[in-house]
Short mmCIF file of C-alpha atoms in Angstrom, two decimals:
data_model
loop_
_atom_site.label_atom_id
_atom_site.label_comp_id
_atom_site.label_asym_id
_atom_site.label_seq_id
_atom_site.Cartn_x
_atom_site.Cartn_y
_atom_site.Cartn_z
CA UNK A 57 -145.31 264.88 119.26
CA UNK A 58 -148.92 263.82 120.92
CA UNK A 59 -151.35 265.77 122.40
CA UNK A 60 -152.75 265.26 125.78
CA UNK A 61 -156.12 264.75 123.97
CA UNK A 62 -154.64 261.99 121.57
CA UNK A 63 -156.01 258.47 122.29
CA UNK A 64 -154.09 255.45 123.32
CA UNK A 65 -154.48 252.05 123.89
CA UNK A 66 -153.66 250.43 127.29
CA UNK A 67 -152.37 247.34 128.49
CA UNK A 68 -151.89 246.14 132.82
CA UNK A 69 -148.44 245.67 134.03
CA UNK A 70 -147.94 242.75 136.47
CA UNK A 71 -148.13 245.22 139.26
CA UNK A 72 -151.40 246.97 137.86
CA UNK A 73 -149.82 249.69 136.19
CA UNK A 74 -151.54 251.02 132.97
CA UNK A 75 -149.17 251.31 130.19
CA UNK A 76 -150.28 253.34 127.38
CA UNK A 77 -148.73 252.79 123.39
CA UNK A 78 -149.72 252.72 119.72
CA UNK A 79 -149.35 250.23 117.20
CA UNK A 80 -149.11 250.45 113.77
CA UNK A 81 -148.95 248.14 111.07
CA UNK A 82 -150.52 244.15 110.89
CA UNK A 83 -151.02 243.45 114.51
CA UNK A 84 -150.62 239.42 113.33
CA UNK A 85 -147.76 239.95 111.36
CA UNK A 86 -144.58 238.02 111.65
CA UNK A 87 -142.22 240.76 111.68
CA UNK A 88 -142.18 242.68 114.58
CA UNK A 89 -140.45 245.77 116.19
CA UNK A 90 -140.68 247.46 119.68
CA UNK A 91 -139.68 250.96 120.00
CA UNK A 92 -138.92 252.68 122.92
CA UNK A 93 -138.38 256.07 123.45
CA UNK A 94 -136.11 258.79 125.39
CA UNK A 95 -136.11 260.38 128.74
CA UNK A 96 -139.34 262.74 128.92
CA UNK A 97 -140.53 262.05 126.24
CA UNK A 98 -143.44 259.80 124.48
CA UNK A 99 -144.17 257.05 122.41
CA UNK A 100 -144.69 259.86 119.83
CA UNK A 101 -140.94 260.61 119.22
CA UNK A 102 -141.28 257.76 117.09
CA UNK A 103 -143.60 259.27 114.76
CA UNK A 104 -140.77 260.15 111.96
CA UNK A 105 -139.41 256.55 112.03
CA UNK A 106 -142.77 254.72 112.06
CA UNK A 107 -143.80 256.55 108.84
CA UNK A 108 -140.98 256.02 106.95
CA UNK A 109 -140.86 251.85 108.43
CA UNK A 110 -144.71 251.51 107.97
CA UNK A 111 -144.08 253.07 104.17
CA UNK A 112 -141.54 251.07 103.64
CA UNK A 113 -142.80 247.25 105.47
CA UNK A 114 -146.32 247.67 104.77
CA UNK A 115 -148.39 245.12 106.29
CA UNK A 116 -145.61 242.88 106.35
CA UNK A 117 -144.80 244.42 109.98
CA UNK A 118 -146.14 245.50 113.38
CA UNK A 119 -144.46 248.68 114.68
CA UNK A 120 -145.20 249.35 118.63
CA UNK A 121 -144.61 252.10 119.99
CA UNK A 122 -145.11 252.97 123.92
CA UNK A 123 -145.17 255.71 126.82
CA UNK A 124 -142.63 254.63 129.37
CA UNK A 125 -143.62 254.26 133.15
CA UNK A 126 -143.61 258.08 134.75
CA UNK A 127 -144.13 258.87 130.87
CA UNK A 128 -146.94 260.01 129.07
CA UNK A 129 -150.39 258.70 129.00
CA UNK A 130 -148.91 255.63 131.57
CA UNK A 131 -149.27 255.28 134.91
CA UNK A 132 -146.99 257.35 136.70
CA UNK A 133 -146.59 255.64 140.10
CA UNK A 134 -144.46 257.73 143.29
CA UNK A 135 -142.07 254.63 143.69
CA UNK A 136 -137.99 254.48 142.53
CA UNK A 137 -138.18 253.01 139.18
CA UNK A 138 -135.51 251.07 137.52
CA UNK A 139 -134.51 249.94 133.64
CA UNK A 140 -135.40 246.00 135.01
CA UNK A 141 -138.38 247.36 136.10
CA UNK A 142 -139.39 248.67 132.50
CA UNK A 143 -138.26 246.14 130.59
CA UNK A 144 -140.65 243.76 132.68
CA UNK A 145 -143.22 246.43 131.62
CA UNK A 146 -142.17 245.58 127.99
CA UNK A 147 -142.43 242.34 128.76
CA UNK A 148 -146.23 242.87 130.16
CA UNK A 149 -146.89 244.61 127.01
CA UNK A 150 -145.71 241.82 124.59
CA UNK A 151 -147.95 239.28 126.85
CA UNK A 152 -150.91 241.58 126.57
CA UNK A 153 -150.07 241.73 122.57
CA UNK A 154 -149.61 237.78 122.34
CA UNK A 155 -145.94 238.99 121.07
CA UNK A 156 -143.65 235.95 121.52
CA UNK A 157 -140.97 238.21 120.63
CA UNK A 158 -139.65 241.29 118.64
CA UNK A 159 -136.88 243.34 117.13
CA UNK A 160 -136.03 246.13 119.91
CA UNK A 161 -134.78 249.11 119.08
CA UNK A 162 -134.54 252.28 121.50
CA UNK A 163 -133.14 256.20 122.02
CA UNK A 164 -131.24 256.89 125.17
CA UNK A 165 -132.74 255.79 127.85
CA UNK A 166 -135.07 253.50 125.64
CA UNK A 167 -131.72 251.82 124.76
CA UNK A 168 -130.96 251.08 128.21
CA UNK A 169 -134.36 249.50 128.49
CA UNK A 170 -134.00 247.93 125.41
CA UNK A 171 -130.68 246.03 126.12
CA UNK A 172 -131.55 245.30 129.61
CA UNK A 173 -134.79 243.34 128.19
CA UNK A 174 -132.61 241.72 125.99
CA UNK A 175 -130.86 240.45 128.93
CA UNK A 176 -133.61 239.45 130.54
CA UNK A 177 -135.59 238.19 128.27
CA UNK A 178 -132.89 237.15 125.48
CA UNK A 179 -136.02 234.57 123.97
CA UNK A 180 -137.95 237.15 123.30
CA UNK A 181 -135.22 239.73 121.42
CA UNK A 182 -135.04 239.22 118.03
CA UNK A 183 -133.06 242.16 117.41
CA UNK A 184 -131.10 245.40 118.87
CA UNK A 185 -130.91 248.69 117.65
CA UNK A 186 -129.18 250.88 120.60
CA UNK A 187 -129.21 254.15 119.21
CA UNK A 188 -127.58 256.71 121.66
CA UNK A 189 -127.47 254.74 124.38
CA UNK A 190 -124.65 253.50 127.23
CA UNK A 191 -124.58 250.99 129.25
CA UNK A 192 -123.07 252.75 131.85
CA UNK A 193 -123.27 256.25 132.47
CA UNK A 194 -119.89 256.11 134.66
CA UNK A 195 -119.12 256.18 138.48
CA UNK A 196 -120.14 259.97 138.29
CA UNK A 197 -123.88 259.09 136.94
CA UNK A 198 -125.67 258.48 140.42
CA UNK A 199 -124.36 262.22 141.77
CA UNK A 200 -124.78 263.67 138.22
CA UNK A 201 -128.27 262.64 137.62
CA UNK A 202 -129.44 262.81 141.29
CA UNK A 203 -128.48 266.97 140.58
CA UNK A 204 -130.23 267.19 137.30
CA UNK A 205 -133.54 265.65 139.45
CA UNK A 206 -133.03 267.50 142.05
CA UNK A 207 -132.96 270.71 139.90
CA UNK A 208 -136.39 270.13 138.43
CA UNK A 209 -138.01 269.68 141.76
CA UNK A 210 -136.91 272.86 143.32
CA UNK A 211 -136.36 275.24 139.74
CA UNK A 212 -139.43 273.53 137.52
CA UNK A 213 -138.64 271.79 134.21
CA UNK A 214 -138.48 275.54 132.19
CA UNK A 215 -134.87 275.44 134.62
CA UNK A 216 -133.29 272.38 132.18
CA UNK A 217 -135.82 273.55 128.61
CA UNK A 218 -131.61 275.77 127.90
CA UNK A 219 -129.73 272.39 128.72
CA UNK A 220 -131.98 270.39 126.67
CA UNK A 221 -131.93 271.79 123.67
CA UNK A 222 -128.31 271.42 123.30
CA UNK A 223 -128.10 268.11 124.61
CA UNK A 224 -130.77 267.04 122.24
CA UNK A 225 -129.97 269.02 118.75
CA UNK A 226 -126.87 270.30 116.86
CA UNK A 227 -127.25 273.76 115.94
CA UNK A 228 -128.09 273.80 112.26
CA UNK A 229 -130.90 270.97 112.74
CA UNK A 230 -131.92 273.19 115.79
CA UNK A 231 -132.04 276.57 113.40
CA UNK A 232 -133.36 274.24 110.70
CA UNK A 233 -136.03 272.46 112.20
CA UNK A 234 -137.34 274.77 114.98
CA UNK A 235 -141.30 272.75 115.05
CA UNK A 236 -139.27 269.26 115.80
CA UNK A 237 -137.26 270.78 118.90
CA UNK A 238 -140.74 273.10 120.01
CA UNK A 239 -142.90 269.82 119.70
CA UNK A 240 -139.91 267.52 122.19
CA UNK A 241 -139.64 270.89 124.63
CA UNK A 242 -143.91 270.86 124.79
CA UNK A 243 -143.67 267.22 125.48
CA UNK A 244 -140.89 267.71 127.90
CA UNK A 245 -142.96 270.24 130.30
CA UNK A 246 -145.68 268.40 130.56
CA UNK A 247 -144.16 265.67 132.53
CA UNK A 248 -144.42 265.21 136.20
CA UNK A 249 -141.96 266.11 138.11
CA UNK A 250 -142.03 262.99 140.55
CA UNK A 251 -141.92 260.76 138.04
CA UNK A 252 -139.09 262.91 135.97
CA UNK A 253 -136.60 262.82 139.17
CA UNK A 254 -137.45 258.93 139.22
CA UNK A 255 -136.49 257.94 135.65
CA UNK A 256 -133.06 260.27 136.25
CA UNK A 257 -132.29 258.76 139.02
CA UNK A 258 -132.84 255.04 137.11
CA UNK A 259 -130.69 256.27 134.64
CA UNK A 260 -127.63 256.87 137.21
CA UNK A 261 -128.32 253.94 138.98
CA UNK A 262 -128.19 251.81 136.02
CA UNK A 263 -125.58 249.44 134.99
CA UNK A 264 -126.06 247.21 132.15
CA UNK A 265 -122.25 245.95 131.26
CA UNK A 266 -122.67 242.46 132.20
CA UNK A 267 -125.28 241.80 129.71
CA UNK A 268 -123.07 243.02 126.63
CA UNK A 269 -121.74 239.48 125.94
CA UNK A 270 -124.44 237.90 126.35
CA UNK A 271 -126.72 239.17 123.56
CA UNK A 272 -126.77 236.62 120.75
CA UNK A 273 -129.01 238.54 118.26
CA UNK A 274 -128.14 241.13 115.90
CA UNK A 275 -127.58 244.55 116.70
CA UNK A 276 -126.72 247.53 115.60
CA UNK A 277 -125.21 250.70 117.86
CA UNK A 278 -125.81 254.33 116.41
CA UNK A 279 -124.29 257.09 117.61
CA UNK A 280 -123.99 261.20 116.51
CA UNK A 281 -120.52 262.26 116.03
CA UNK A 282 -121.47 265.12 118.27
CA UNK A 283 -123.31 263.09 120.69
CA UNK A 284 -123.05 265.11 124.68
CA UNK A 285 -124.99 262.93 126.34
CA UNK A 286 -123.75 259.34 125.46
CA UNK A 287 -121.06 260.22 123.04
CA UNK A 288 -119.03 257.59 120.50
CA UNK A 289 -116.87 256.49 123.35
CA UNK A 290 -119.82 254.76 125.29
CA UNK A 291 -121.29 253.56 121.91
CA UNK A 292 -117.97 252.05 120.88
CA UNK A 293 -118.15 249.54 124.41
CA UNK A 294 -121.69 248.62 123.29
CA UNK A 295 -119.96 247.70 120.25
CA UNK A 296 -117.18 246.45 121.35
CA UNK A 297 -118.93 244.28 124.25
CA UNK A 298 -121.59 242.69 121.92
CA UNK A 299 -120.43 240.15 119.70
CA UNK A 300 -121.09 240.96 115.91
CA UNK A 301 -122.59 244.30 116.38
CA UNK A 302 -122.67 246.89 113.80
CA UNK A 303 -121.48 250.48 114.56
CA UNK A 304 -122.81 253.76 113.10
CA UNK A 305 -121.85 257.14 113.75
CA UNK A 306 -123.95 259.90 112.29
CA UNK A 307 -121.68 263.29 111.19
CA UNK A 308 -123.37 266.18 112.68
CA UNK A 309 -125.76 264.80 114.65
CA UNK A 310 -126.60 264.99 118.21
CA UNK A 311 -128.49 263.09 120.73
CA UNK A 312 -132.03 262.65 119.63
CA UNK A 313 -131.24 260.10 116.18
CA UNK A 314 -134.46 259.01 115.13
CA UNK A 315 -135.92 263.03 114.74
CA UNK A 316 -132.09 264.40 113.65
CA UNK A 317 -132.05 260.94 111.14
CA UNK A 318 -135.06 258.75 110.48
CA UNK A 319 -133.97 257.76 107.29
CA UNK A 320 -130.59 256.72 108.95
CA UNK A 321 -132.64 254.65 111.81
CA UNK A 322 -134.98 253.30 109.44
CA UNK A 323 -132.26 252.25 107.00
CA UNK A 324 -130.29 250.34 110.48
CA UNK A 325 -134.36 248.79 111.58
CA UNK A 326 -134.77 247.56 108.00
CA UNK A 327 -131.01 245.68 108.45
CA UNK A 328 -132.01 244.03 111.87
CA UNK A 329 -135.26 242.80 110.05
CA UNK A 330 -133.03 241.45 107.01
CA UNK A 331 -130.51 239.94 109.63
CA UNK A 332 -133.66 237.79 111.33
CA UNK A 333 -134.84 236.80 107.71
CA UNK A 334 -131.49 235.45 107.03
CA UNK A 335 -131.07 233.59 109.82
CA UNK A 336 -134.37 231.87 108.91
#
């Protein structure tokens, strides 16, 4: 994951935000993806992914990778934020970029924002990859997530660091790969707090079921078998809801995909950019 220190470039949202991301690859080149990551965490969580993708694509693609609103090295304005509201920062970000469109592909709550740009801005989505990611979070989600926000205002984020490592990691990869889950949790303490109890309360606000079927582009879902968070039963009405979509679920794995299985995301990006090739 970055460090504070690390560099970014910067782009203005259409309300004067700065929105910080990376890009990696041929900036001009034809095939492009937009990745968006999880709650709390940075355009970094990416970093597994965009080697393999990058190794793999060459300069035959443009990888972009981003910090979130309330995320990051971005502007982290003391305002409710919602999933339309990021998208349009997407949306900012592929203007500033000249991007007439891209491949989208996110992690949790980068799904969310992910599908709800493609239903905003279905001329612009080339692709969807929803990897552990609902639509919905249920009639539960405002209450639910309102508590977790709630919780880091008055305890500090240290209060969820327990929570999130099990949401986030199945044991063995969390006994296995103990630098991946220390780099997410020093990401995940830096936030701010404001802008942490914003994006949960997005996330239990949001409800993205009426643009399922009307996505016209390929997509893939991806889910871990032991998913917590958003398990197989919300990735199987993505599926279900989205015309010709592809569904994955991972054995073993959690909630965090693309560190548990970048070869596994890669492998479903590198399908979405074979899917757009075919279709000319």
């Amino acid at each position: 994951m970055s460090k504070p220190s690390d560099k970014l470039l910067q782009a203005r949202t259409r309300d004067g935000q700065t929105i910080a991301y990376s890009l990696t690859g041929n900036p001009d080149a034809p095939l492009r993806f937009a990745l968006t990551h999880s709650l709390a965490l940075d355009h970094d969580f990416w970093a597994p992914v965009v080697a393999q993708l990058s190794a793999a694509l060459g300069q035959e693609a443009a990888i972009l990778t981003w910090d979130c609103r309330g995320h990051g090295q971005s502007s982290k304005p003391r305002q409710a934020y919602t999933v339309e509201q990021f998208a349009g920062d997407l949306a900012d970000l592929f203007d500033h970029l000249k991007w007439p469109d891209a491949i989208l592909a996110g992690a949790s709550m980068g799904g969310c924002i992910s599908l709800a740009f493609a239903g905003l801005y279905p001329q612009r989505t080339k692709g969807l990859g929803l990897f552990d990611t609902t639509a919905w979070y249920g009639a539960d989600a405002p209450k639910q997530w309102a508590e977790r926000a709630d919780k880091a205002l008055s305890d500090g984020l240290t209060a969820l660091v327990g929570f999130q490592k099990i949401r986030w990691f199945g044991d063995d990869f969390r006994d296995n790969h103990a630098d991946v889950v220390d780099r997410c949790l020093d990401v995940f303490l830096r936030n701010d707090l404001e802008a942490y109890a914003a994006s949960c309360r997005m996330l239990g606000a949001a409800d993205l079921r009426a643009h399922l079927p009307k996505i016209r582009v390929p997509t893939r879902v991806l889910v871990g078998a032991e998913d917590l968070a958003t398990p197989v039963a919300m990735a199987q009405v993505l599926h279900q809801g989205i015309a010709g979509s592809t569904l994955t679920i991972v054995p073993d794995a959690r909630h965090l995909s693309p560190l548990e299985v970048p070869d596994v995301i890669v492998g479903e990006l590198r399908a979405l950019a074979e899917a757009n090739l075919v279709q000319g």
